[in-house]
Amino acid sequence: KQEVTQIPAALSVPEGENLVLNCSFTDSAIYNLQWFRQDPGKGLTSLLLIQSSQREQTSGRLNASLDKSSGRSTLYIAASQPGDSATYLCAVTRGDSWGKFQFGAGTQVVVTP
Amino acid sequence: SQTIHQWPATLVQPVGSPLSLECTVEGTSNPNLYWYRQAAGRGLQLLFYSVGIGQISSEVPQNLSASRPQDRQFILSSKKLLLSDSGFYLCAWSKGANTEAFFGQGTRLTVV
């Protein structure tokens, strides 16, 4: 059974520092990995999708890497801003064709001014 | 562009009452549709998924059911709510296994 773990569960950094969020998964037979952001009481906003054949994806200040063999992904957010405060979730699609996600519990990030 | 709508945003229902949550997707055809639940202090759990009209698969046995009466409409229902059905319900869509998934804004359900 696939298990997805995100460490740390919470993180507080001063504005301007780079954020490093970790995601690990136990079964390397994934289709893809997706990072999401969730603001309190809101739905999920997609940040980056990394397909299983890719090593990394970039969008603006965000960069996500994927190492399938070691079962790890890392989300980097450069030059953090207070607006980056949210919970960040990673999710992997299972080794079938239906696009069903297995989610981690998330990392709650607070960026202090 | 594609959009996904969920309603209502908030719902308070008594134990034993029925439930109907609706989700619609615009701007795409034949999407895969999903219902997830996020319980307090827990991660997101997949409840149902659908790859076409009338095709529903359940991930966990529970008091809930889902239906897909139209291509871009996904409904979550219950005949009699339990206290344990409280949570944050999220609808999502994607075009398949290797594509990006998009989520709605969620429905906060409180069963009292």
JSON list of C-alpha atoms in Angstrom, two decimals:
[
{"chain": "A", "resi": 1, "resn": "LYS", "atom": "CA", "xyz": [0.00, 0.00, 0.00]},
{"chain": "A", "resi": 2, "resn": "GLN", "atom": "CA", "xyz": [1.32, 3.42, -0.98]},
{"chain": "A", "resi": 3, "resn": "GLU", "atom": "CA", "xyz": [2.12, 5.75, 1.91]},
{"chain": "A", "resi": 4, "resn": "VAL", "atom": "CA", "xyz": [2.98, 9.40, 1.43]},
{"chain": "A", "resi": 5, "resn": "THR", "atom": "CA", "xyz": [4.79, 11.31, 4.17]},
{"chain": "A", "resi": 6, "resn": "GLN", "atom": "CA", "xyz": [5.51, 15.00, 4.45]},
{"chain": "A", "resi": 7, "resn": "ILE", "atom": "CA", "xyz": [8.09, 16.27, 6.88]},
{"chain": "A", "resi": 8, "resn": "PRO", "atom": "CA", "xyz": [8.05, 18.62, 8.66]},
{"chain": "A", "resi": 9, "resn": "ALA", "atom": "CA", "xyz": [4.38, 18.94, 9.56]},
{"chain": "A", "resi": 10, "resn": "ALA", "atom": "CA", "xyz": [4.85, 22.65, 10.21]},
{"chain": "A", "resi": 11, "resn": "LEU", "atom": "CA", "xyz": [7.46, 25.22, 9.29]},
{"chain": "A", "resi": 12, "resn": "SER", "atom": "CA", "xyz": [7.96, 28.89, 10.11]},
{"chain": "A", "resi": 13, "resn": "VAL", "atom": "CA", "xyz": [10.46, 31.04, 8.27]},
{"chain": "A", "resi": 14, "resn": "PRO", "atom": "CA", "xyz": [11.19, 34.77, 8.01]},
{"chain": "A", "resi": 15, "resn": "GLU", "atom": "CA", "xyz": [10.30, 36.54, 4.80]},
{"chain": "A", "resi": 16, "resn": "GLY", "atom": "CA", "xyz": [12.96, 36.23, 2.13]},
{"chain": "A", "resi": 17, "resn": "GLU", "atom": "CA", "xyz": [14.25, 32.82, 3.15]},
{"chain": "A", "resi": 18, "resn": "ASN", "atom": "CA", "xyz": [13.99, 29.90, 0.76]},
{"chain": "A", "resi": 19, "resn": "LEU", "atom": "CA", "xyz": [11.48, 27.18, 1.63]},
{"chain": "A", "resi": 20, "resn": "VAL", "atom": "CA", "xyz": [12.27, 23.49, 1.27]},
{"chain": "A", "resi": 21, "resn": "LEU", "atom": "CA", "xyz": [9.36, 21.08, 1.61]},
{"chain": "A", "resi": 22, "resn": "ASN", "atom": "CA", "xyz": [9.82, 17.33, 1.55]},
{"chain": "A", "resi": 23, "resn": "CYS", "atom": "CA", "xyz": [7.59, 14.52, 0.35]},
{"chain": "A", "resi": 24, "resn": "SER", "atom": "CA", "xyz": [8.39, 10.81, 0.43]},
{"chain": "A", "resi": 25, "resn": "PHE", "atom": "CA", "xyz": [6.46, 7.83, -0.89]},
{"chain": "A", "resi": 26, "resn": "THR", "atom": "CA", "xyz": [6.91, 4.12, -0.35]},
{"chain": "A", "resi": 27, "resn": "ASP", "atom": "CA", "xyz": [5.97, 2.69, -3.76]},
{"chain": "A", "resi": 28, "resn": "SER", "atom": "CA", "xyz": [7.98, 4.00, -6.71]},
{"chain": "A", "resi": 29, "resn": "ALA", "atom": "CA", "xyz": [5.39, 2.74, -9.22]},
{"chain": "A", "resi": 30, "resn": "ILE", "atom": "CA", "xyz": [3.70, 6.11, -9.61]},
{"chain": "A", "resi": 31, "resn": "TYR", "atom": "CA", "xyz": [2.27, 7.84, -12.66]},
{"chain": "A", "resi": 32, "resn": "ASN", "atom": "CA", "xyz": [2.99, 11.34, -11.47]},
{"chain": "A", "resi": 33, "resn": "LEU", "atom": "CA", "xyz": [3.37, 13.58, -8.43]},
{"chain": "A", "resi": 34, "resn": "GLN", "atom": "CA", "xyz": [1.56, 16.83, -7.93]},
{"chain": "A", "resi": 35, "resn": "TRP", "atom": "CA", "xyz": [2.10, 19.63, -5.42]},
{"chain": "A", "resi": 36, "resn": "PHE", "atom": "CA", "xyz": [-0.85, 21.64, -4.15]},
{"chain": "A", "resi": 37, "resn": "ARG", "atom": "CA", "xyz": [-1.40, 24.62, -1.95]},
{"chain": "A", "resi": 38, "resn": "GLN", "atom": "CA", "xyz": [-4.37, 24.87, 0.44]},
{"chain": "A", "resi": 39, "resn": "ASP", "atom": "CA", "xyz": [-5.38, 28.06, 2.19]},
{"chain": "A", "resi": 40, "resn": "PRO", "atom": "CA", "xyz": [-7.47, 27.72, 5.38]},
{"chain": "A", "resi": 41, "resn": "GLY", "atom": "CA", "xyz": [-11.01, 26.61, 4.61]},
{"chain": "A", "resi": 42, "resn": "LYS", "atom": "CA", "xyz": [-10.36, 26.58, 0.87]},
{"chain": "A", "resi": 43, "resn": "GLY", "atom": "CA", "xyz": [-9.91, 24.04, -1.86]},
{"chain": "A", "resi": 44, "resn": "LEU", "atom": "CA", "xyz": [-6.62, 22.92, -3.35]},
{"chain": "A", "resi": 45, "resn": "THR", "atom": "CA", "xyz": [-4.69, 24.98, -5.86]},
{"chain": "A", "resi": 46, "resn": "SER", "atom": "CA", "xyz": [-2.41, 23.06, -8.19]},
{"chain": "A", "resi": 47, "resn": "LEU", "atom": "CA", "xyz": [1.20, 24.27, -8.13]},
{"chain": "A", "resi": 48, "resn": "LEU", "atom": "CA", "xyz": [3.25, 21.80, -10.15]},
{"chain": "A", "resi": 49, "resn": "LEU", "atom": "CA", "xyz": [2.81, 18.43, -11.80]},
{"chain": "A", "resi": 50, "resn": "ILE", "atom": "CA", "xyz": [5.84, 16.19, -12.30]},
{"chain": "A", "resi": 51, "resn": "GLN", "atom": "CA", "xyz": [5.30, 13.20, -14.53]},
{"chain": "A", "resi": 52, "resn": "SER", "atom": "CA", "xyz": [7.07, 9.97, -13.67]},
{"chain": "A", "resi": 53, "resn": "SER", "atom": "CA", "xyz": [9.55, 10.39, -16.55]},
{"chain": "A", "resi": 54, "resn": "GLN", "atom": "CA", "xyz": [10.58, 13.87, -15.41]},
{"chain": "A", "resi": 55, "resn": "ARG", "atom": "CA", "xyz": [13.15, 14.91, -12.83]},
{"chain": "A", "resi": 56, "resn": "GLU", "atom": "CA", "xyz": [11.91, 18.41, -12.10]},
{"chain": "A", "resi": 57, "resn": "GLN", "atom": "CA", "xyz": [9.45, 21.14, -12.94]},
{"chain": "A", "resi": 58, "resn": "THR", "atom": "CA", "xyz": [9.67, 24.88, -12.49]},
{"chain": "A", "resi": 59, "resn": "SER", "atom": "CA", "xyz": [7.11, 27.65, -12.31]},
{"chain": "A", "resi": 60, "resn": "GLY", "atom": "CA", "xyz": [8.23, 31.11, -11.29]},
{"chain": "A", "resi": 61, "resn": "ARG", "atom": "CA", "xyz": [9.69, 30.93, -7.78]},
{"chain": "A", "resi": 62, "resn": "LEU", "atom": "CA", "xyz": [8.68, 27.27, -7.44]},
{"chain": "A", "resi": 63, "resn": "ASN", "atom": "CA", "xyz": [10.82, 24.30, -8.35]},
{"chain": "A", "resi": 64, "resn": "ALA", "atom": "CA", "xyz": [9.92, 20.70, -7.66]},
{"chain": "A", "resi": 65, "resn": "SER", "atom": "CA", "xyz": [12.19, 17.70, -8.07]},
{"chain": "A", "resi": 66, "resn": "LEU", "atom": "CA", "xyz": [11.34, 14.02, -8.27]},
{"chain": "A", "resi": 67, "resn": "ASP", "atom": "CA", "xyz": [13.57, 11.04, -7.51]},
{"chain": "A", "resi": 68, "resn": "LYS", "atom": "CA", "xyz": [11.42, 7.97, -8.10]},
{"chain": "A", "resi": 69, "resn": "SER", "atom": "CA", "xyz": [14.12, 5.48, -7.18]},
{"chain": "A", "resi": 70, "resn": "SER", "atom": "CA", "xyz": [14.46, 6.91, -3.69]},
{"chain": "A", "resi": 71, "resn": "GLY", "atom": "CA", "xyz": [10.76, 7.76, -3.38]},
{"chain": "A", "resi": 72, "resn": "ARG", "atom": "CA", "xyz": [11.26, 11.46, -2.76]},
{"chain": "A", "resi": 73, "resn": "SER", "atom": "CA", "xyz": [10.16, 14.83, -4.05]},
{"chain": "A", "resi": 74, "resn": "THR", "atom": "CA", "xyz": [11.20, 18.27, -2.87]},
{"chain": "A", "resi": 75, "resn": "LEU", "atom": "CA", "xyz": [9.41, 21.55, -3.41]},
{"chain": "A", "resi": 76, "resn": "TYR", "atom": "CA", "xyz": [11.59, 24.66, -3.31]},
{"chain": "A", "resi": 77, "resn": "ILE", "atom": "CA", "xyz": [10.05, 28.10, -2.96]},
{"chain": "A", "resi": 78, "resn": "ALA", "atom": "CA", "xyz": [12.58, 30.86, -3.48]},
{"chain": "A", "resi": 79, "resn": "ALA", "atom": "CA", "xyz": [12.54, 34.15, -1.60]},
{"chain": "A", "resi": 80, "resn": "SER", "atom": "CA", "xyz": [9.45, 33.37, 0.49]},
{"chain": "A", "resi": 81, "resn": "GLN", "atom": "CA", "xyz": [6.75, 35.99, 1.03]},
{"chain": "A", "resi": 82, "resn": "PRO", "atom": "CA", "xyz": [3.98, 36.25, 3.65]},
{"chain": "A", "resi": 83, "resn": "GLY", "atom": "CA", "xyz": [1.53, 35.35, 0.89]},
{"chain": "A", "resi": 84, "resn": "ASP", "atom": "CA", "xyz": [3.21, 31.94, 0.66]},
{"chain": "A", "resi": 85, "resn": "SER", "atom": "CA", "xyz": [1.76, 31.05, 4.06]},
{"chain": "A", "resi": 86, "resn": "ALA", "atom": "CA", "xyz": [-0.49, 28.03, 3.51]},
{"chain": "A", "resi": 87, "resn": "THR", "atom": "CA", "xyz": [-0.53, 24.26, 3.78]},
{"chain": "A", "resi": 88, "resn": "TYR", "atom": "CA", "xyz": [1.36, 22.47, 1.03]},
{"chain": "A", "resi": 89, "resn": "LEU", "atom": "CA", "xyz": [0.28, 19.00, 0.01]},
{"chain": "A", "resi": 90, "resn": "CYS", "atom": "CA", "xyz": [1.94, 16.47, -2.23]},
{"chain": "A", "resi": 91, "resn": "ALA", "atom": "CA", "xyz": [0.04, 13.68, -3.89]},
{"chain": "A", "resi": 92, "resn": "VAL", "atom": "CA", "xyz": [1.03, 10.74, -6.05]},
{"chain": "A", "resi": 93, "resn": "THR", "atom": "CA", "xyz": [-1.14, 8.90, -8.51]},
{"chain": "A", "resi": 94, "resn": "ARG", "atom": "CA", "xyz": [-1.26, 5.22, -7.97]},
{"chain": "A", "resi": 95, "resn": "GLY", "atom": "CA", "xyz": [0.08, 2.62, -10.31]},
{"chain": "A", "resi": 96, "resn": "ASP", "atom": "CA", "xyz": [-3.14, 2.28, -12.27]},
{"chain": "A", "resi": 97, "resn": "SER", "atom": "CA", "xyz": [-4.74, 4.35, -14.98]},
{"chain": "A", "resi": 98, "resn": "TRP", "atom": "CA", "xyz": [-7.46, 6.16, -13.12]},
{"chain": "A", "resi": 99, "resn": "GLY", "atom": "CA", "xyz": [-5.58, 9.18, -11.80]},
{"chain": "A", "resi": 100, "resn": "LYS", "atom": "CA", "xyz": [-6.44, 8.51, -8.18]},
{"chain": "A", "resi": 101, "resn": "PHE", "atom": "CA", "xyz": [-4.33, 10.40, -5.70]},
{"chain": "A", "resi": 102, "resn": "GLN", "atom": "CA", "xyz": [-2.71, 9.32, -2.48]},
{"chain": "A", "resi": 103, "resn": "PHE", "atom": "CA", "xyz": [-2.07, 12.44, -0.41]},
{"chain": "A", "resi": 104, "resn": "GLY", "atom": "CA", "xyz": [0.42, 13.33, 2.24]},
{"chain": "A", "resi": 105, "resn": "ALA", "atom": "CA", "xyz": [-0.82, 15.05, 5.39]},
{"chain": "A", "resi": 106, "resn": "GLY", "atom": "CA", "xyz": [0.75, 18.34, 4.35]},
{"chain": "A", "resi": 107, "resn": "THR", "atom": "CA", "xyz": [3.25, 20.87, 5.64]},
{"chain": "A", "resi": 108, "resn": "GLN", "atom": "CA", "xyz": [1.82, 24.01, 7.21]},
{"chain": "A", "resi": 109, "resn": "VAL", "atom": "CA", "xyz": [4.01, 26.97, 6.31]},
{"chain": "A", "resi": 110, "resn": "VAL", "atom": "CA", "xyz": [4.07, 30.36, 8.00]},
{"chain": "A", "resi": 111, "resn": "VAL", "atom": "CA", "xyz": [6.20, 33.12, 6.51]},
{"chain": "A", "resi": 112, "resn": "THR", "atom": "CA", "xyz": [6.68, 35.95, 8.98]},
{"chain": "A", "resi": 113, "resn": "PRO", "atom": "CA", "xyz": [7.19, 39.55, 7.77]},
{"chain": "B", "resi": 1, "resn": "SER", "atom": "CA", "xyz": [-10.50, 27.61, -19.79]},
{"chain": "B", "resi": 2, "resn": "GLN", "atom": "CA", "xyz": [-11.78, 24.94, -17.48]},
{"chain": "B", "resi": 3, "resn": "THR", "atom": "CA", "xyz": [-13.54, 25.65, -14.21]},
{"chain": "B", "resi": 4, "resn": "ILE", "atom": "CA", "xyz": [-14.98, 23.48, -11.47]},
{"chain": "B", "resi": 5, "resn": "HIS", "atom": "CA", "xyz": [-17.87, 24.50, -9.26]},
{"chain": "B", "resi": 6, "resn": "GLN", "atom": "CA", "xyz": [-19.00, 23.00, -5.98]},
{"chain": "B", "resi": 7, "resn": "TRP", "atom": "CA", "xyz": [-22.00, 23.92, -3.89]},
{"chain": "B", "resi": 8, "resn": "PRO", "atom": "CA", "xyz": [-23.01, 24.64, -1.31]},
{"chain": "B", "resi": 9, "resn": "ALA", "atom": "CA", "xyz": [-19.87, 26.05, 0.33]},
{"chain": "B", "resi": 10, "resn": "THR", "atom": "CA", "xyz": [-21.15, 25.35, 3.83]},
{"chain": "B", "resi": 11, "resn": "LEU", "atom": "CA", "xyz": [-23.82, 23.02, 5.12]},
{"chain": "B", "resi": 12, "resn": "VAL", "atom": "CA", "xyz": [-25.11, 22.16, 8.58]},
{"chain": "B", "resi": 13, "resn": "GLN", "atom": "CA", "xyz": [-27.38, 19.14, 8.67]},
{"chain": "B", "resi": 14, "resn": "PRO", "atom": "CA", "xyz": [-28.97, 17.11, 11.49]},
{"chain": "B", "resi": 15, "resn": "VAL", "atom": "CA", "xyz": [-28.15, 13.47, 12.00]},
{"chain": "B", "resi": 16, "resn": "GLY", "atom": "CA", "xyz": [-30.42, 11.27, 9.91]},
{"chain": "B", "resi": 17, "resn": "SER", "atom": "CA", "xyz": [-31.14, 13.89, 7.26]},
{"chain": "B", "resi": 18, "resn": "PRO", "atom": "CA", "xyz": [-30.34, 13.38, 3.55]},
{"chain": "B", "resi": 19, "resn": "LEU", "atom": "CA", "xyz": [-27.42, 14.96, 1.72]},
{"chain": "B", "resi": 20, "resn": "SER", "atom": "CA", "xyz": [-26.80, 16.12, -1.81]},
{"chain": "B", "resi": 21, "resn": "LEU", "atom": "CA", "xyz": [-23.59, 17.88, -2.85]},
{"chain": "B", "resi": 22, "resn": "GLU", "atom": "CA", "xyz": [-23.11, 18.88, -6.45]},
{"chain": "B", "resi": 23, "resn": "CYS", "atom": "CA", "xyz": [-20.04, 19.42, -8.56]},
{"chain": "B", "resi": 24, "resn": "THR", "atom": "CA", "xyz": [-19.90, 20.58, -12.16]},
{"chain": "B", "resi": 25, "resn": "VAL", "atom": "CA", "xyz": [-17.02, 21.09, -14.54]},
{"chain": "B", "resi": 26, "resn": "GLU", "atom": "CA", "xyz": [-17.01, 23.52, -17.45]},
{"chain": "B", "resi": 27, "resn": "GLY", "atom": "CA", "xyz": [-14.74, 23.82, -20.44]},
{"chain": "B", "resi": 28, "resn": "THR", "atom": "CA", "xyz": [-13.82, 20.19, -20.94]},
{"chain": "B", "resi": 29, "resn": "SER", "atom": "CA", "xyz": [-15.49, 16.94, -21.94]},
{"chain": "B", "resi": 30, "resn": "ASN", "atom": "CA", "xyz": [-15.34, 13.41, -20.56]},
{"chain": "B", "resi": 31, "resn": "PRO", "atom": "CA", "xyz": [-13.28, 14.31, -17.49]},
{"chain": "B", "resi": 32, "resn": "ASN", "atom": "CA", "xyz": [-12.38, 11.87, -14.74]},
{"chain": "B", "resi": 33, "resn": "LEU", "atom": "CA", "xyz": [-14.23, 13.06, -11.64]},
{"chain": "B", "resi": 34, "resn": "TYR", "atom": "CA", "xyz": [-13.39, 12.48, -7.98]},
{"chain": "B", "resi": 35, "resn": "TRP", "atom": "CA", "xyz": [-14.85, 13.07, -4.53]},
{"chain": "B", "resi": 36, "resn": "TYR", "atom": "CA", "xyz": [-12.40, 13.43, -1.64]},
{"chain": "B", "resi": 37, "resn": "ARG", "atom": "CA", "xyz": [-13.02, 14.03, 2.06]},
{"chain": "B", "resi": 38, "resn": "GLN", "atom": "CA", "xyz": [-10.72, 15.88, 4.40]},
{"chain": "B", "resi": 39, "resn": "ALA", "atom": "CA", "xyz": [-11.58, 15.15, 8.01]},
{"chain": "B", "resi": 40, "resn": "ALA", "atom": "CA", "xyz": [-10.25, 17.35, 10.81]},
{"chain": "B", "resi": 41, "resn": "GLY", "atom": "CA", "xyz": [-6.61, 16.54, 11.48]},
{"chain": "B", "resi": 42, "resn": "ARG", "atom": "CA", "xyz": [-6.45, 13.96, 8.72]},
{"chain": "B", "resi": 43, "resn": "GLY", "atom": "CA", "xyz": [-5.32, 13.89, 5.13]},
{"chain": "B", "resi": 44, "resn": "LEU", "atom": "CA", "xyz": [-7.48, 13.75, 2.06]},
{"chain": "B", "resi": 45, "resn": "GLN", "atom": "CA", "xyz": [-9.20, 10.44, 1.45]},
{"chain": "B", "resi": 46, "resn": "LEU", "atom": "CA", "xyz": [-10.56, 9.41, -1.93]},
{"chain": "B", "resi": 47, "resn": "LEU", "atom": "CA", "xyz": [-14.23, 8.44, -1.67]},
{"chain": "B", "resi": 48, "resn": "PHE", "atom": "CA", "xyz": [-15.43, 7.93, -5.25]},
{"chain": "B", "resi": 49, "resn": "TYR", "atom": "CA", "xyz": [-14.16, 8.30, -8.78]},
{"chain": "B", "resi": 50, "resn": "SER", "atom": "CA", "xyz": [-15.85, 8.21, -12.16]},
{"chain": "B", "resi": 51, "resn": "VAL", "atom": "CA", "xyz": [-14.46, 7.81, -15.67]},
{"chain": "B", "resi": 52, "resn": "GLY", "atom": "CA", "xyz": [-17.78, 8.28, -17.48]},
{"chain": "B", "resi": 53, "resn": "ILE", "atom": "CA", "xyz": [-21.53, 8.79, -17.19]},
{"chain": "B", "resi": 54, "resn": "GLY", "atom": "CA", "xyz": [-23.04, 6.23, -14.84]},
{"chain": "B", "resi": 55, "resn": "GLN", "atom": "CA", "xyz": [-19.63, 4.71, -14.02]},
{"chain": "B", "resi": 56, "resn": "ILE", "atom": "CA", "xyz": [-18.87, 5.06, -10.33]},
{"chain": "B", "resi": 57, "resn": "SER", "atom": "CA", "xyz": [-16.23, 3.31, -8.26]},
{"chain": "B", "resi": 58, "resn": "SER", "atom": "CA", "xyz": [-16.11, 3.46, -4.49]},
{"chain": "B", "resi": 59, "resn": "GLU", "atom": "CA", "xyz": [-12.84, 3.48, -2.61]},
{"chain": "B", "resi": 60, "resn": "VAL", "atom": "CA", "xyz": [-14.12, 2.92, 0.90]},
{"chain": "B", "resi": 61, "resn": "PRO", "atom": "CA", "xyz": [-17.33, 1.43, 2.30]},
{"chain": "B", "resi": 62, "resn": "GLN", "atom": "CA", "xyz": [-19.39, 4.15, 3.86]},
{"chain": "B", "resi": 63, "resn": "ASN", "atom": "CA", "xyz": [-22.70, 5.85, 4.31]},
{"chain": "B", "resi": 64, "resn": "LEU", "atom": "CA", "xyz": [-22.31, 7.86, 1.12]},
{"chain": "B", "resi": 65, "resn": "SER", "atom": "CA", "xyz": [-23.00, 7.27, -2.56]},
{"chain": "B", "resi": 66, "resn": "ALA", "atom": "CA", "xyz": [-22.13, 9.08, -5.76]},
{"chain": "B", "resi": 67, "resn": "SER", "atom": "CA", "xyz": [-23.78, 9.50, -9.12]},
{"chain": "B", "resi": 68, "resn": "ARG", "atom": "CA", "xyz": [-22.81, 10.97, -12.47]},
{"chain": "B", "resi": 69, "resn": "PRO", "atom": "CA", "xyz": [-26.00, 11.76, -14.36]},
{"chain": "B", "resi": 70, "resn": "GLN", "atom": "CA", "xyz": [-24.27, 13.95, -16.96]},
{"chain": "B", "resi": 71, "resn": "ASP", "atom": "CA", "xyz": [-20.78, 14.07, -18.41]},
{"chain": "B", "resi": 72, "resn": "ARG", "atom": "CA", "xyz": [-19.65, 17.01, -16.30]},
{"chain": "B", "resi": 73, "resn": "GLN", "atom": "CA", "xyz": [-21.83, 16.60, -13.23]},
{"chain": "B", "resi": 74, "resn": "PHE", "atom": "CA", "xyz": [-20.90, 14.62, -10.14]},
{"chain": "B", "resi": 75, "resn": "ILE", "atom": "CA", "xyz": [-23.18, 14.29, -7.13]},
{"chain": "B", "resi": 76, "resn": "LEU", "atom": "CA", "xyz": [-22.41, 13.04, -3.63]},
{"chain": "B", "resi": 77, "resn": "SER", "atom": "CA", "xyz": [-25.40, 11.80, -1.64]},
{"chain": "B", "resi": 78, "resn": "SER", "atom": "CA", "xyz": [-26.51, 10.19, 1.55]},
{"chain": "B", "resi": 79, "resn": "LYS", "atom": "CA", "xyz": [-29.92, 8.96, 2.63]},
{"chain": "B", "resi": 80, "resn": "LYS", "atom": "CA", "xyz": [-29.21, 9.39, 6.35]},
{"chain": "B", "resi": 81, "resn": "LEU", "atom": "CA", "xyz": [-26.25, 11.38, 7.63]},
{"chain": "B", "resi": 82, "resn": "LEU", "atom": "CA", "xyz": [-24.11, 10.25, 10.54]},
{"chain": "B", "resi": 83, "resn": "LEU", "atom": "CA", "xyz": [-22.02, 12.43, 12.84]},
{"chain": "B", "resi": 84, "resn": "SER", "atom": "CA", "xyz": [-18.93, 10.82, 11.33]},
{"chain": "B", "resi": 85, "resn": "ASP", "atom": "CA", "xyz": [-19.86, 12.20, 7.90]},
{"chain": "B", "resi": 86, "resn": "SER", "atom": "CA", "xyz": [-18.78, 15.67, 9.01]},
{"chain": "B", "resi": 87, "resn": "GLY", "atom": "CA", "xyz": [-15.79, 16.99, 7.09]},
{"chain": "B", "resi": 88, "resn": "PHE", "atom": "CA", "xyz": [-14.59, 19.02, 4.16]},
{"chain": "B", "resi": 89, "resn": "TYR", "atom": "CA", "xyz": [-15.65, 17.51, 0.83]},
{"chain": "B", "resi": 90, "resn": "LEU", "atom": "CA", "xyz": [-13.69, 18.27, -2.29]},
{"chain": "B", "resi": 91, "resn": "CYS", "atom": "CA", "xyz": [-14.54, 17.52, -5.89]},
{"chain": "B", "resi": 92, "resn": "ALA", "atom": "CA", "xyz": [-11.76, 17.22, -8.46]},
{"chain": "B", "resi": 93, "resn": "TRP", "atom": "CA", "xyz": [-11.33, 16.54, -12.16]},
{"chain": "B", "resi": 94, "resn": "SER", "atom": "CA", "xyz": [-8.57, 15.47, -14.48]},
{"chain": "B", "resi": 95, "resn": "LYS", "atom": "CA", "xyz": [-8.25, 14.23, -18.04]},
{"chain": "B", "resi": 96, "resn": "GLY", "atom": "CA", "xyz": [-6.59, 11.01, -16.98]},
{"chain": "B", "resi": 97, "resn": "ALA", "atom": "CA", "xyz": [-3.83, 9.38, -15.00]},
{"chain": "B", "resi": 98, "resn": "ASN", "atom": "CA", "xyz": [-0.89, 11.38, -16.31]},
{"chain": "B", "resi": 99, "resn": "THR", "atom": "CA", "xyz": [-2.45, 14.82, -16.29]},
{"chain": "B", "resi": 100, "resn": "GLU", "atom": "CA", "xyz": [-2.89, 17.63, -13.83]},
{"chain": "B", "resi": 101, "resn": "ALA", "atom": "CA", "xyz": [-5.83, 17.44, -11.40]},
{"chain": "B", "resi": 102, "resn": "PHE", "atom": "CA", "xyz": [-7.90, 20.45, -10.40]},
{"chain": "B", "resi": 103, "resn": "PHE", "atom": "CA", "xyz": [-9.97, 20.85, -7.29]},
{"chain": "B", "resi": 104, "resn": "GLY", "atom": "CA", "xyz": [-13.09, 22.77, -6.38]},
{"chain": "B", "resi": 105, "resn": "GLN", "atom": "CA", "xyz": [-13.39, 25.10, -3.42]},
{"chain": "B", "resi": 106, "resn": "GLY", "atom": "CA", "xyz": [-14.95, 22.45, -1.22]},
{"chain": "B", "resi": 107, "resn": "THR", "atom": "CA", "xyz": [-18.04, 22.04, 0.94]},
{"chain": "B", "resi": 108, "resn": "ARG", "atom": "CA", "xyz": [-17.76, 22.20, 4.70]},
{"chain": "B", "resi": 109, "resn": "LEU", "atom": "CA", "xyz": [-20.33, 19.73, 6.07]},
{"chain": "B", "resi": 110, "resn": "THR", "atom": "CA", "xyz": [-21.19, 19.70, 9.75]},
{"chain": "B", "resi": 111, "resn": "VAL", "atom": "CA", "xyz": [-23.57, 17.03, 10.98]},
{"chain": "B", "resi": 112, "resn": "VAL", "atom": "CA", "xyz": [-25.19, 17.95, 14.30]}
]
